[in-house]
Amino acid sequence: MLDRCIGTHRVRQIQRAIRHGKITLLCLFMTVVVLRGTIGAGKFGTPEQDFNDLRNHIYASRKHAEPHRVLTESNQSNNSKNDEANSAGDANNYAAFDINKILVDEGEDEKPDPNKPYSLGPKISDWDEQRAKWSSENPGFSNFIGANKPRVLLVTGSSPKPCENPIGDHYLLKSIKNKIDYCRLHGIEIFYNMALLDAEMAGFWAKLPLIRKLLISHPEIEFLWWMDSDAMFTDMAFEVPWERYKDSNFVMHGWNEMVYDQKNWIGLNTGSFLLRNCQWSLDLLDAWSPMGPKGKIRDEAGKVLTRELKNRPVFEADDQSAMVYLLATQRDKWGDKVYLENAYYLHGYWGILVDRYEEMIENYHPGLGDHRWPLVTHFVGCKPCGKFGDYSVERCLKQMDRAFNFGDNQILQIYGFTHKSLASRRVKRVRNETGNPLEAKDELGLLHPAFKAVKVSAS
Amino acid sequence: MLDRCIGTHRVRQIQRAIRHGKITLLCLFMTVVVLRGTIGAGKFGTPEQDFNDLRNHIYASRKHAEPHRVLTESNQSNNSKNDEANSAGDANNYAAFDINKILVDEGEDEKPDPNKPYSLGPKISDWDEQRAKWSSENPGFSNFIGANKPRVLLVTGSSPKPCENPIGDHYLLKSIKNKIDYCRLHGIEIFYNMALLDAEMAGFWAKLPLIRKLLISHPEIEFLWWMDSDAMFTDMAFEVPWERYKDSNFVMHGWNEMVYDQKNWIGLNTGSFLLRNCQWSLDLLDAWSPMGPKGKIRDEAGKVLTRELKNRPVFEADDQSAMVYLLATQRDKWGDKVYLENAYYLHGYWGILVDRYEEMIENYHPGLGDHRWPLVTHFVGCKPCGKFGDYSVERCLKQMDRAFNFGDNQILQIYGFTHKSLASRRVKRVRNETGNPLEAKDELGLLHPAFKAVKVSAS
């Protein structure tokens, strides 16, 4: 009927225009849909995923959100019950997989009793005695594995969830390999935590319940070495000077003046520290924890810390600021057993180290542990597991690769190899094989390190 | 001029059609571009990335390809030289980062001399003597750390490149944590390899040069335990029966009949094996390696293996098939020192185990190591680090989570926790804290395992 009013030609024009219009709209729609699936719905971070998130300059406005990782739009065939029969199809294609299908989140965390003050656990007051008794009954688990060598447990960890951004897990993997290498050379055991033991103490505070639990479960440990997942060993030959700390219980990198005089929030660093297994340490953990419980307590404590400490930005209470505050205000109680170490980099801020690696290789050698060859390079603020860091992503990742290779070269040279450059993951041979491998020069003494040899009696 | 020939209306029709057509084409083009950027250029795997790729049913047609990981279209601002000044912008946004900016590939691999037969290294014929001499000179590095406890090095690894698909690195991380836990309990050291020592022996063959290098560098090691990155410990309490192997040099899971009688390509598994550090083992590695060099040799050897072994698909030579062939054809030479173990799951094929975890929990307990409570669950064929596996992605990842949690529960119970379910990454408390932590019941005996106690003489 329409064509009688406006003419056949016109009708056909309109029909054609409508068809084109439909196709156009369909294309636009598909393009939008695919783009959304790729970019994601927004930029919400989940700080609780990142145990090693030391300071957040802009956290006040962040909200918790569920991670939204969709590699592409979910593939219909993944919903098929006959996945295994379809083994060669999209069901087997990792690129087509929607990760949300396996992210199981069972319910909410238990709500803590608001009337009950937070506690890390039942009070223990005789830990030194309990420990001594246990040790005498268990001589096979001595606190010292050599004359001057205490039994050390290095503790680190990361979230049980995949990183919000994919490359984060790759750097966590390289980071733990790096720690495995150092610890193997130095006779140190590792505990890699991926469990949130106490929902109230999520984020950077999660280390406190974990540390307490490990200390009281393992009386054989003399020192617990906490190390953040974004910290890497860059001096494989440096042995911690344990003798120096014989009268100390808590060793952190820092400066007395910056903590006790200035109350500077970065006067010490809690990303890499040593804690002796003793009553004093349990008491310290109890004194440290009150600012930690998330929500109102942590927020309010954050305001106190920003007010009381020098240069501290506005954000919820973090464990490092809380420690500065604790020591600065209760020096008499704790100070005599705290060693703020700055003779070597128990923690080394990456910003002032990573551009000097070539200079270090040129002028120095492993074993120094200090500014000449740092024991630890710590990538504070990079947050590769999250969505958004405090520094350029490109700089962070490139420098983390360099730091990893800088440390890895010291392992590879044991076997006659090295990275082609500090930027390259490829390796090249630098020492020829011979028929007498045991005569190879072990230049750094890392093949059979003296600090690792133990006396084993015939049994 | 055109309109004089065919009329103004017609011209306008044509113009309109052309405009619509252009828009349509543009939409289609954009859609294709975005889809390609998301899915990637094809389904090419890069076997050399996956050291643990044991068998590939469809590899004959695979080519090497550079990984193509673009999280989104690269952001123009990442090219700015002033990234650090733009700290709050897209430069700090991991979601906007193009990973190709940091994937440095320096040149090609060295081309091997085609006239020179492949060799793992200079022939060594007196390794037992060299080793014995070294041991006597270095009593602090005994081959045995207990009466029946040899010094063991567990060796595993993965590619130095980020996984082709993002979730892969997360599972590599969980897998190494799992191994760290088992090895800490059992007094075993770990070497995590991320270096390709010999470009000719890429892929599943990469373990051979690595193993040889570690054996001859570390005479103190009595057994080297190779374990694939896709294999996980699911019995934390099971100690390998070292005594059983006192007259053997090479232990793999497998069945004599399937190897020697049937020449079945899966008659044994090289994803988890024990190799004694001795001359015999160096000789075995030399005899094992000839089918490995990539290219023509490996391709041709693959054809031989498919022809000679039972049920083997068509693809290039892999180390496992080569070992079946070697043993089946040279039983007299090697057989007496090879132990094909099937009394417990030194390697356990995941397909027949993972659905039974709840039944195991109901009826059995850790420490059995066999079908009732497998020592190792090995996710052969899943390939989470690659783009395309032999099984459904959803099934693989879900089951890998369950296997991880099944093993992790045995660690967590030491500390009074457990996963909320085998599917959940969350944990819950199952034992209350007390003021006397050392009286807690250590049901599995994993807190201070007997097989870990050593005698340390006063020095």
mmCIF file of N, CA, C and O in Angstrom, chain A residues 23-24 27 31 78 84 91-92 94 99 101 103 105-107 109 130 166-167 169-170 177 184 189-190 192 213 218 220 382 387 389 391 393-395 415 424 426 433 435 448 452, chain B residues 23-24 27 31 84 91-92 94 99 101 103 105-107 109 130 166-167 169-170 177 184 189-190 192 213 218 220 382 387 389 391 393-395 415 424-426 433 435 448 452:
data_model
loop_
_atom_site.group_PDB
_atom_site.id
_atom_site.type_symbol
_atom_site.label_atom_id
_atom_site.label_comp_id
_atom_site.label_asym_id
_atom_site.label_seq_id
_atom_site.Cartn_x
_atom_site.Cartn_y
_atom_site.Cartn_z
ATOM 1 N N ILE A 23 22.121 -2.907 9.053
ATOM 2 C CA ILE A 23 23.462 -3.492 9.024
ATOM 3 C C ILE A 23 24.422 -2.587 9.786
ATOM 4 O O ILE A 23 25.259 -3.042 10.570
ATOM 5 N N THR A 24 24.286 -1.284 9.547
ATOM 6 C CA THR A 24 25.161 -0.340 10.230
ATOM 7 C C THR A 24 25.001 -0.429 11.730
ATOM 8 O O THR A 24 25.978 -0.490 12.481
ATOM 9 N N CYS A 27 26.594 -3.572 13.067
ATOM 10 C CA CYS A 27 28.050 -3.469 13.179
ATOM 11 C C CYS A 27 28.453 -2.656 14.375
ATOM 12 O O CYS A 27 29.326 -3.025 15.142
ATOM 13 N N THR A 31 30.589 -3.953 17.569
ATOM 14 C CA THR A 31 31.855 -3.326 17.913
ATOM 15 C C THR A 31 31.855 -2.879 19.361
ATOM 16 O O THR A 31 32.815 -3.111 20.107
ATOM 17 N N ASN A 78 31.202 -23.195 26.177
ATOM 18 C CA ASN A 78 31.732 -23.542 27.497
ATOM 19 C C ASN A 78 30.643 -23.937 28.459
ATOM 20 O O ASN A 78 30.892 -24.482 29.524
ATOM 21 N N GLU A 84 34.087 -32.239 27.351
ATOM 22 C CA GLU A 84 35.222 -33.113 27.077
ATOM 23 C C GLU A 84 35.106 -33.772 25.717
ATOM 24 O O GLU A 84 36.107 -34.100 25.103
ATOM 25 N N ALA A 91 35.997 -24.867 23.649
ATOM 26 C CA ALA A 91 36.032 -25.225 25.061
ATOM 27 C C ALA A 91 37.470 -25.380 25.537
ATOM 28 O O ALA A 91 37.766 -25.207 26.706
ATOM 29 N N ASN A 92 38.374 -25.708 24.608
ATOM 30 C CA ASN A 92 39.770 -25.914 24.963
ATOM 31 C C ASN A 92 40.607 -24.671 24.752
ATOM 32 O O ASN A 92 41.819 -24.701 24.914
ATOM 33 N N TYR A 94 41.923 -21.254 25.719
ATOM 34 C CA TYR A 94 42.077 -20.397 26.885
ATOM 35 C C TYR A 94 41.713 -18.954 26.564
ATOM 36 O O TYR A 94 41.259 -18.210 27.431
ATOM 37 N N ILE A 99 36.956 -16.193 32.818
ATOM 38 C CA ILE A 99 37.518 -16.623 34.108
ATOM 39 C C ILE A 99 36.502 -16.563 35.235
ATOM 40 O O ILE A 99 36.637 -17.249 36.257
ATOM 41 N N LYS A 101 33.856 -17.899 35.424
ATOM 42 C CA LYS A 101 33.230 -19.205 35.619
ATOM 43 C C LYS A 101 33.891 -20.000 36.734
ATOM 44 O O LYS A 101 33.309 -20.917 37.280
ATOM 45 N N LEU A 103 35.770 -18.369 39.339
ATOM 46 C CA LEU A 103 35.998 -17.583 40.546
ATOM 47 C C LEU A 103 34.839 -17.811 41.506
ATOM 48 O O LEU A 103 33.798 -17.191 41.408
ATOM 49 N N ASP A 105 33.130 -17.515 44.988
ATOM 50 C CA ASP A 105 33.213 -16.764 46.238
ATOM 51 C C ASP A 105 32.081 -17.193 47.138
ATOM 52 O O ASP A 105 30.922 -16.862 46.896
ATOM 53 N N GLU A 106 32.417 -17.952 48.146
ATOM 54 C CA GLU A 106 31.355 -18.520 48.970
ATOM 55 C C GLU A 106 30.999 -17.618 50.126
ATOM 56 O O GLU A 106 31.635 -17.660 51.173
ATOM 57 N N GLY A 107 30.001 -16.820 49.925
ATOM 58 C CA GLY A 107 29.436 -16.066 51.036
ATOM 59 C C GLY A 107 30.318 -14.933 51.535
ATOM 60 O O GLY A 107 31.393 -14.681 51.017
ATOM 61 N N ASP A 109 32.408 -12.730 54.601
ATOM 62 C CA ASP A 109 33.249 -13.028 55.763
ATOM 63 C C ASP A 109 32.392 -12.971 57.023
ATOM 64 O O ASP A 109 31.375 -12.290 57.063
ATOM 65 N N GLN A 130 57.884 -21.936 77.270
ATOM 66 C CA GLN A 130 57.290 -23.015 76.466
ATOM 67 C C GLN A 130 58.266 -23.451 75.379
ATOM 68 O O GLN A 130 58.460 -24.638 75.113
ATOM 69 N N PRO A 166 46.690 -9.266 34.280
ATOM 70 C CA PRO A 166 47.322 -10.566 34.035
ATOM 71 C C PRO A 166 48.816 -10.593 34.267
ATOM 72 O O PRO A 166 49.340 -11.588 34.759
ATOM 73 N N ILE A 167 49.549 -9.558 33.941
ATOM 74 C CA ILE A 167 51.000 -9.611 34.034
ATOM 75 C C ILE A 167 51.457 -9.712 35.481
ATOM 76 O O ILE A 167 52.563 -10.150 35.763
ATOM 77 N N ASP A 169 50.650 -11.788 37.865
ATOM 78 C CA ASP A 169 50.999 -13.140 38.318
ATOM 79 C C ASP A 169 52.357 -13.577 37.789
ATOM 80 O O ASP A 169 53.081 -14.319 38.451
ATOM 81 N N HIS A 170 52.716 -13.111 36.612
ATOM 82 C CA HIS A 170 54.017 -13.476 36.064
ATOM 83 C C HIS A 170 55.132 -12.889 36.928
ATOM 84 O O HIS A 170 56.147 -13.544 37.188
ATOM 85 N N LYS A 177 60.577 -17.197 42.510
ATOM 86 C CA LYS A 177 61.761 -17.918 42.044
ATOM 87 C C LYS A 177 63.015 -17.242 42.600
ATOM 88 O O LYS A 177 63.954 -17.898 43.064
ATOM 89 N N ARG A 184 67.771 -20.931 49.016
ATOM 90 C CA ARG A 184 68.444 -22.215 48.846
ATOM 91 C C ARG A 184 69.930 -22.061 49.146
ATOM 92 O O ARG A 184 70.538 -22.906 49.813
ATOM 93 N N GLU A 189 64.376 -21.543 54.983
ATOM 94 C CA GLU A 189 63.136 -22.145 54.487
ATOM 95 C C GLU A 189 62.132 -21.048 54.133
ATOM 96 O O GLU A 189 62.223 -19.934 54.614
ATOM 97 N N ILE A 190 61.192 -21.433 53.290
ATOM 98 C CA ILE A 190 60.195 -20.457 52.821
ATOM 99 C C ILE A 190 58.786 -20.913 53.160
ATOM 100 O O ILE A 190 58.447 -22.104 53.015
ATOM 101 N N TYR A 192 55.148 -19.680 51.779
ATOM 102 C CA TYR A 192 54.434 -18.791 50.849
ATOM 103 C C TYR A 192 52.959 -18.831 51.192
ATOM 104 O O TYR A 192 52.297 -19.849 51.008
ATOM 105 N N LYS A 213 50.924 -16.725 64.065
ATOM 106 C CA LYS A 213 50.588 -18.141 63.928
ATOM 107 C C LYS A 213 51.836 -18.973 63.645
ATOM 108 O O LYS A 213 52.041 -20.047 64.209
ATOM 109 N N HIS A 218 55.915 -22.889 65.283
ATOM 110 C CA HIS A 218 57.257 -23.363 64.977
ATOM 111 C C HIS A 218 58.288 -22.827 65.958
ATOM 112 O O HIS A 218 59.075 -21.922 65.621
ATOM 113 N N GLU A 220 60.933 -23.999 66.671
ATOM 114 C CA GLU A 220 62.305 -24.234 66.194
ATOM 115 C C GLU A 220 62.846 -23.050 65.401
ATOM 116 O O GLU A 220 64.050 -22.918 65.203
ATOM 117 N N CYS A 382 54.741 -0.023 42.940
ATOM 118 C CA CYS A 382 54.511 -0.492 41.566
ATOM 119 C C CYS A 382 53.219 -1.279 41.425
ATOM 120 O O CYS A 382 52.511 -1.147 40.431
ATOM 121 N N LYS A 387 45.452 -2.921 39.515
ATOM 122 C CA LYS A 387 45.107 -2.283 38.248
ATOM 123 C C LYS A 387 45.878 -1.005 38.023
ATOM 124 O O LYS A 387 46.097 -0.583 36.896
ATOM 125 N N GLY A 389 49.049 1.568 39.569
ATOM 126 C CA GLY A 389 50.155 1.764 40.495
ATOM 127 C C GLY A 389 50.467 3.224 40.705
ATOM 128 O O GLY A 389 49.823 4.110 40.139
ATOM 129 N N TYR A 391 53.393 4.453 39.961
ATOM 130 C CA TYR A 391 54.404 4.825 38.989
ATOM 131 C C TYR A 391 53.986 4.305 37.614
ATOM 132 O O TYR A 391 53.063 3.511 37.479
ATOM 133 N N VAL A 393 53.672 2.133 34.535
ATOM 134 C CA VAL A 393 53.707 0.679 34.384
ATOM 135 C C VAL A 393 54.946 0.243 33.623
ATOM 136 O O VAL A 393 55.650 -0.693 34.003
ATOM 137 N N GLU A 394 55.251 0.945 32.556
ATOM 138 C CA GLU A 394 56.379 0.558 31.721
ATOM 139 C C GLU A 394 57.676 0.612 32.527
ATOM 140 O O GLU A 394 58.491 -0.313 32.485
ATOM 141 N N ARG A 395 57.857 1.675 33.294
ATOM 142 C CA ARG A 395 59.076 1.782 34.084
ATOM 143 C C ARG A 395 59.137 0.679 35.135
ATOM 144 O O ARG A 395 60.158 0.030 35.317
ATOM 145 N N TYR A 415 76.629 -21.657 37.017
ATOM 146 C CA TYR A 415 76.543 -22.734 36.026
ATOM 147 C C TYR A 415 77.137 -22.347 34.683
ATOM 148 O O TYR A 415 77.011 -23.080 33.713
ATOM 149 N N SER A 424 67.086 -8.716 28.874
ATOM 150 C CA SER A 424 66.713 -9.896 28.102
ATOM 151 C C SER A 424 66.472 -11.127 28.961
ATOM 152 O O SER A 424 67.222 -11.418 29.884
ATOM 153 N N ARG A 426 66.689 -14.015 27.640
ATOM 154 C CA ARG A 426 67.541 -15.062 27.068
ATOM 155 C C ARG A 426 68.871 -15.139 27.807
ATOM 156 O O ARG A 426 69.343 -14.155 28.361
ATOM 157 N N GLU A 433 82.018 -25.874 28.979
ATOM 158 C CA GLU A 433 81.947 -27.116 29.743
ATOM 159 C C GLU A 433 83.281 -27.831 29.678
ATOM 160 O O GLU A 433 83.999 -27.726 28.690
ATOM 161 N N GLY A 435 85.419 -31.690 31.137
ATOM 162 C CA GLY A 435 85.202 -33.029 31.675
ATOM 163 C C GLY A 435 85.458 -33.083 33.166
ATOM 164 O O GLY A 435 85.276 -34.121 33.798
ATOM 165 N N HIS A 448 78.864 -23.951 46.744
ATOM 166 C CA HIS A 448 78.778 -24.656 48.025
ATOM 167 C C HIS A 448 79.119 -23.652 49.117
ATOM 168 O O HIS A 448 80.202 -23.669 49.679
ATOM 169 N N LYS A 452 76.344 -22.514 54.420
ATOM 170 C CA LYS A 452 75.330 -23.543 54.285
ATOM 171 C C LYS A 452 75.790 -24.896 54.803
ATOM 172 O O LYS A 452 74.992 -25.764 55.090
ATOM 173 N N ILE B 23 29.860 3.079 5.524
ATOM 174 C CA ILE B 23 29.721 2.959 6.981
ATOM 175 C C ILE B 23 29.709 1.483 7.373
ATOM 176 O O ILE B 23 30.333 1.068 8.332
ATOM 177 N N THR B 24 28.953 0.723 6.577
ATOM 178 C CA THR B 24 28.871 -0.711 6.872
ATOM 179 C C THR B 24 30.242 -1.358 6.830
ATOM 180 O O THR B 24 30.646 -2.100 7.721
ATOM 181 N N CYS B 27 32.313 -0.344 9.832
ATOM 182 C CA CYS B 27 31.937 -1.100 11.039
ATOM 183 C C CYS B 27 32.489 -2.506 11.006
ATOM 184 O O CYS B 27 33.062 -2.992 11.976
ATOM 185 N N THR B 31 35.156 -4.059 13.602
ATOM 186 C CA THR B 31 34.826 -5.245 14.380
ATOM 187 C C THR B 31 35.883 -6.318 14.191
ATOM 188 O O THR B 31 36.355 -6.936 15.146
ATOM 189 N N GLU B 84 56.537 9.470 34.007
ATOM 190 C CA GLU B 84 56.550 9.576 35.461
ATOM 191 C C GLU B 84 55.854 10.822 35.933
ATOM 192 O O GLU B 84 55.306 10.856 37.028
ATOM 193 N N ALA B 91 49.385 6.061 32.083
ATOM 194 C CA ALA B 91 50.706 5.450 32.137
ATOM 195 C C ALA B 91 50.819 4.502 33.333
ATOM 196 O O ALA B 91 51.604 3.574 33.318
ATOM 197 N N ASN B 92 50.008 4.762 34.369
ATOM 198 C CA ASN B 92 50.055 3.931 35.572
ATOM 199 C C ASN B 92 49.000 2.855 35.554
ATOM 200 O O ASN B 92 48.820 2.137 36.537
ATOM 201 N N TYR B 94 47.581 -0.517 34.489
ATOM 202 C CA TYR B 94 48.011 -1.795 33.956
ATOM 203 C C TYR B 94 47.063 -2.308 32.882
ATOM 204 O O TYR B 94 47.475 -3.015 31.974
ATOM 205 N N ILE B 99 51.796 -5.072 26.637
ATOM 206 C CA ILE B 99 52.906 -5.855 27.152
ATOM 207 C C ILE B 99 54.047 -5.993 26.156
ATOM 208 O O ILE B 99 55.203 -6.236 26.535
ATOM 209 N N LYS B 101 55.611 -3.878 24.786
ATOM 210 C CA LYS B 101 56.621 -2.854 25.014
ATOM 211 C C LYS B 101 57.784 -3.368 25.864
ATOM 212 O O LYS B 101 58.866 -2.824 25.872
ATOM 213 N N LEU B 103 58.506 -6.879 26.074
ATOM 214 C CA LEU B 103 58.987 -8.181 25.632
ATOM 215 C C LEU B 103 60.175 -7.972 24.711
ATOM 216 O O LEU B 103 60.034 -7.732 23.529
ATOM 217 N N ASP B 105 63.253 -9.247 22.705
ATOM 218 C CA ASP B 105 63.832 -10.478 22.154
ATOM 219 C C ASP B 105 65.083 -10.131 21.396
ATOM 220 O O ASP B 105 65.013 -9.567 20.304
ATOM 221 N N GLU B 106 66.215 -10.425 21.988
ATOM 222 C CA GLU B 106 67.459 -9.969 21.367
ATOM 223 C C GLU B 106 67.990 -10.991 20.392
ATOM 224 O O GLU B 106 68.653 -11.939 20.785
ATOM 225 N N GLY B 107 67.658 -10.815 19.153
ATOM 226 C CA GLY B 107 68.275 -11.626 18.115
ATOM 227 C C GLY B 107 67.825 -13.070 18.095
ATOM 228 O O GLY B 107 66.987 -13.497 18.883
ATOM 229 N N ASP B 109 68.545 -17.306 18.065
ATOM 230 C CA ASP B 109 69.401 -18.266 18.748
ATOM 231 C C ASP B 109 70.604 -18.571 17.869
ATOM 232 O O ASP B 109 70.528 -18.468 16.644
ATOM 233 N N GLN B 130 85.057 -38.781 40.719
ATOM 234 C CA GLN B 130 85.147 -37.336 40.989
ATOM 235 C C GLN B 130 84.262 -36.966 42.170
ATOM 236 O O GLN B 130 84.640 -36.191 43.055
ATOM 237 N N PRO B 166 46.709 -15.309 30.157
ATOM 238 C CA PRO B 166 47.033 -14.698 31.443
ATOM 239 C C PRO B 166 46.856 -15.622 32.634
ATOM 240 O O PRO B 166 47.642 -15.584 33.567
ATOM 241 N N ILE B 167 45.857 -16.462 32.654
ATOM 242 C CA ILE B 167 45.589 -17.265 33.841
ATOM 243 C C ILE B 167 46.690 -18.287 34.075
ATOM 244 O O ILE B 167 46.872 -18.791 35.187
ATOM 245 N N ASP B 169 49.935 -17.998 34.336
ATOM 246 C CA ASP B 169 50.929 -17.635 35.338
ATOM 247 C C ASP B 169 50.384 -17.803 36.760
ATOM 248 O O ASP B 169 51.131 -18.122 37.683
ATOM 249 N N HIS B 170 49.103 -17.578 36.932
ATOM 250 C CA HIS B 170 48.527 -17.749 38.263
ATOM 251 C C HIS B 170 48.611 -19.205 38.693
ATOM 252 O O HIS B 170 48.908 -19.514 39.851
ATOM 253 N N LYS B 177 53.990 -22.808 44.814
ATOM 254 C CA LYS B 177 53.705 -22.748 46.245
ATOM 255 C C LYS B 177 53.449 -24.154 46.780
ATOM 256 O O LYS B 177 53.925 -24.544 47.845
ATOM 257 N N ARG B 184 59.338 -28.242 51.881
ATOM 258 C CA ARG B 184 59.717 -27.732 53.198
ATOM 259 C C ARG B 184 59.482 -28.807 54.247
ATOM 260 O O ARG B 184 60.312 -29.019 55.134
ATOM 261 N N GLU B 189 65.331 -29.514 48.699
ATOM 262 C CA GLU B 189 65.576 -28.194 48.135
ATOM 263 C C GLU B 189 64.961 -28.097 46.738
ATOM 264 O O GLU B 189 64.710 -29.108 46.085
ATOM 265 N N ILE B 190 64.739 -26.864 46.312
ATOM 266 C CA ILE B 190 64.095 -26.642 45.023
ATOM 267 C C ILE B 190 64.980 -25.791 44.112
ATOM 268 O O ILE B 190 65.596 -24.816 44.559
ATOM 269 N N TYR B 192 64.141 -23.775 40.667
ATOM 270 C CA TYR B 192 63.113 -23.387 39.705
ATOM 271 C C TYR B 192 63.802 -22.764 38.503
ATOM 272 O O TYR B 192 64.371 -21.681 38.595
ATOM 273 N N LYS B 213 73.477 -30.448 33.907
ATOM 274 C CA LYS B 213 74.228 -29.334 34.484
ATOM 275 C C LYS B 213 74.115 -29.340 36.001
ATOM 276 O O LYS B 213 75.102 -29.134 36.721
ATOM 277 N N HIS B 218 76.479 -30.146 41.314
ATOM 278 C CA HIS B 218 76.148 -30.410 42.715
ATOM 279 C C HIS B 218 76.374 -31.871 43.099
ATOM 280 O O HIS B 218 75.416 -32.633 43.242
ATOM 281 N N GLU B 220 76.906 -32.995 45.801
ATOM 282 C CA GLU B 220 76.293 -33.321 47.101
ATOM 283 C C GLU B 220 74.869 -33.867 46.946
ATOM 284 O O GLU B 220 74.328 -34.480 47.865
ATOM 285 N N CYS B 382 46.560 -30.295 30.036
ATOM 286 C CA CYS B 382 45.783 -29.082 30.303
ATOM 287 C C CYS B 382 46.441 -27.826 29.748
ATOM 288 O O CYS B 382 45.757 -26.936 29.235
ATOM 289 N N LYS B 387 47.824 -21.547 24.747
ATOM 290 C CA LYS B 387 46.562 -21.002 24.255
ATOM 291 C C LYS B 387 45.481 -22.063 24.156
ATOM 292 O O LYS B 387 44.289 -21.766 24.230
ATOM 293 N N GLY B 389 44.519 -26.233 25.007
ATOM 294 C CA GLY B 389 44.859 -27.490 25.643
ATOM 295 C C GLY B 389 44.154 -28.666 25.013
ATOM 296 O O GLY B 389 43.386 -28.512 24.061
ATOM 297 N N TYR B 391 42.137 -30.555 26.723
ATOM 298 C CA TYR B 391 40.887 -30.756 27.455
ATOM 299 C C TYR B 391 40.169 -29.426 27.601
ATOM 300 O O TYR B 391 40.730 -28.362 27.352
ATOM 301 N N VAL B 393 38.967 -26.124 29.055
ATOM 302 C CA VAL B 393 39.609 -25.174 29.947
ATOM 303 C C VAL B 393 38.913 -25.150 31.297
ATOM 304 O O VAL B 393 39.554 -25.169 32.351
ATOM 305 N N GLU B 394 37.596 -25.124 31.265
ATOM 306 C CA GLU B 394 36.851 -25.013 32.518
ATOM 307 C C GLU B 394 37.142 -26.214 33.419
ATOM 308 O O GLU B 394 37.401 -26.064 34.611
ATOM 309 N N ARG B 395 37.131 -27.391 32.836
ATOM 310 C CA ARG B 395 37.382 -28.585 33.645
ATOM 311 C C ARG B 395 38.798 -28.553 34.197
ATOM 312 O O ARG B 395 39.034 -28.812 35.370
ATOM 313 N N TYR B 415 47.835 -25.590 61.015
ATOM 314 C CA TYR B 415 47.658 -24.313 61.716
ATOM 315 C C TYR B 415 46.213 -24.084 62.159
ATOM 316 O O TYR B 415 45.857 -23.018 62.612
ATOM 317 N N SER B 424 36.819 -23.499 46.909
ATOM 318 C CA SER B 424 36.923 -22.131 47.408
ATOM 319 C C SER B 424 38.340 -21.743 47.823
ATOM 320 O O SER B 424 39.048 -22.511 48.466
ATOM 321 N N ARG B 425 38.730 -20.526 47.472
ATOM 322 C CA ARG B 425 40.033 -20.067 47.917
ATOM 323 C C ARG B 425 39.984 -19.496 49.334
ATOM 324 O O ARG B 425 41.006 -19.190 49.926
ATOM 325 N N ARG B 426 38.801 -19.332 49.861
ATOM 326 C CA ARG B 426 38.681 -18.837 51.237
ATOM 327 C C ARG B 426 38.965 -19.946 52.237
ATOM 328 O O ARG B 426 38.746 -21.119 51.974
ATOM 329 N N GLU B 433 42.316 -21.233 68.885
ATOM 330 C CA GLU B 433 43.614 -20.875 69.461
ATOM 331 C C GLU B 433 43.589 -21.128 70.954
ATOM 332 O O GLU B 433 42.555 -21.008 71.604
ATOM 333 N N GLY B 435 46.282 -20.803 74.713
ATOM 334 C CA GLY B 435 47.493 -20.183 75.252
ATOM 335 C C GLY B 435 48.648 -21.168 75.290
ATOM 336 O O GLY B 435 49.768 -20.813 75.657
ATOM 337 N N HIS B 448 56.273 -31.073 62.814
ATOM 338 C CA HIS B 448 57.697 -31.354 62.989
ATOM 339 C C HIS B 448 57.946 -32.784 62.542
ATOM 340 O O HIS B 448 58.115 -33.682 63.346
ATOM 341 N N LYS B 452 62.282 -35.061 58.926
ATOM 342 C CA LYS B 452 62.985 -33.812 58.729
ATOM 343 C C LYS B 452 64.021 -33.542 59.835
ATOM 344 O O LYS B 452 64.944 -32.776 59.660
#
